[in-house]
Amino acid sequence: MSTPPDMQSAARHFFASSTFAVAGASSVPSKFGYICFRWFQDHNLATVPLNPTTSSITVAQKTYSTVPTNSKLKDPKSTGLNIITPPFVTAQLLREAKAAGVRAVWLQPGSFGDEELEFAIREFPGAAVGGFAKGTRGGEGWCVLVDGETYMSGRDKKL
């Protein structure tokens, strides 16, 4: 990568999506897939859980039907994909997201290695969030739980 990506702009682009999918969404309250899915719900954002291993998840006593793959999203071109999976799963999710036409991706800390991040930045130009580039407030790098509210609300002008 010759020029570092502008993650602040990519985060704003991600939150301009009309729908969000959480890959790795879970019914287990201690898992980040649960915590991230609930974060989107708590912020009143239209969110669908993406999980190929179960037909539904339950979060905060409400059950949500899952979609198994990016190709099953209702409108991928309007969807921001938040990824909370192991790197080897993330690699496949990114390829599927690209093929399905997903609008933007946010790679949560721990969900990627160098190859996955480089692929996301290359294949989703200006629309891939992840890593430690300027703008994150968290010690683990760009995380929707730490950085999301700032960029979803446009309050990043104060940074």
Short mmCIF file of C-alpha atoms in Angstrom, two decimals, residues 6 10 15 19-20 30-32 38-39 52 54 59 68 77 93 107 114 117 119 128-130 136 142 145 154:
data_model
loop_
_atom_site.label_atom_id
_atom_site.label_comp_id
_atom_site.label_asym_id
_atom_site.label_seq_id
_atom_site.Cartn_x
_atom_site.Cartn_y
_atom_site.Cartn_z
CA ASP A 6 -8.43 7.47 4.80
CA ALA A 10 -14.32 5.10 4.87
CA PHE A 15 -22.39 4.53 7.99
CA THR A 19 -28.69 -1.48 6.08
CA PHE A 20 -25.99 -3.29 8.03
CA SER A 30 -20.25 -12.88 25.84
CA LYS A 31 -19.31 -13.09 22.13
CA PHE A 32 -18.42 -10.02 20.09
CA ARG A 38 -26.71 -5.40 19.75
CA TRP A 39 -24.72 -2.18 19.23
CA PRO A 52 -24.39 -19.74 8.00
CA THR A 54 -27.97 -21.11 12.40
CA VAL A 59 -30.34 -10.80 21.08
CA PRO A 68 -26.27 -17.55 5.44
CA LYS A 77 -25.39 -2.45 -2.74
CA LEU A 93 -16.61 -13.33 3.42
CA LEU A 107 -13.21 -5.40 9.81
CA ASP A 114 -2.47 -8.28 6.63
CA LEU A 117 -7.01 -5.99 5.27
CA PHE A 119 -7.76 -7.23 0.05
CA ALA A 128 -13.11 -0.53 3.94
CA VAL A 129 -12.50 0.16 7.63
CA GLY A 130 -9.94 -1.71 9.71
CA THR A 136 -9.38 5.29 15.68
CA TRP A 142 -10.74 0.49 14.29
CA LEU A 145 -17.96 -0.35 19.37
CA GLY A 154 -20.92 13.00 11.87
#
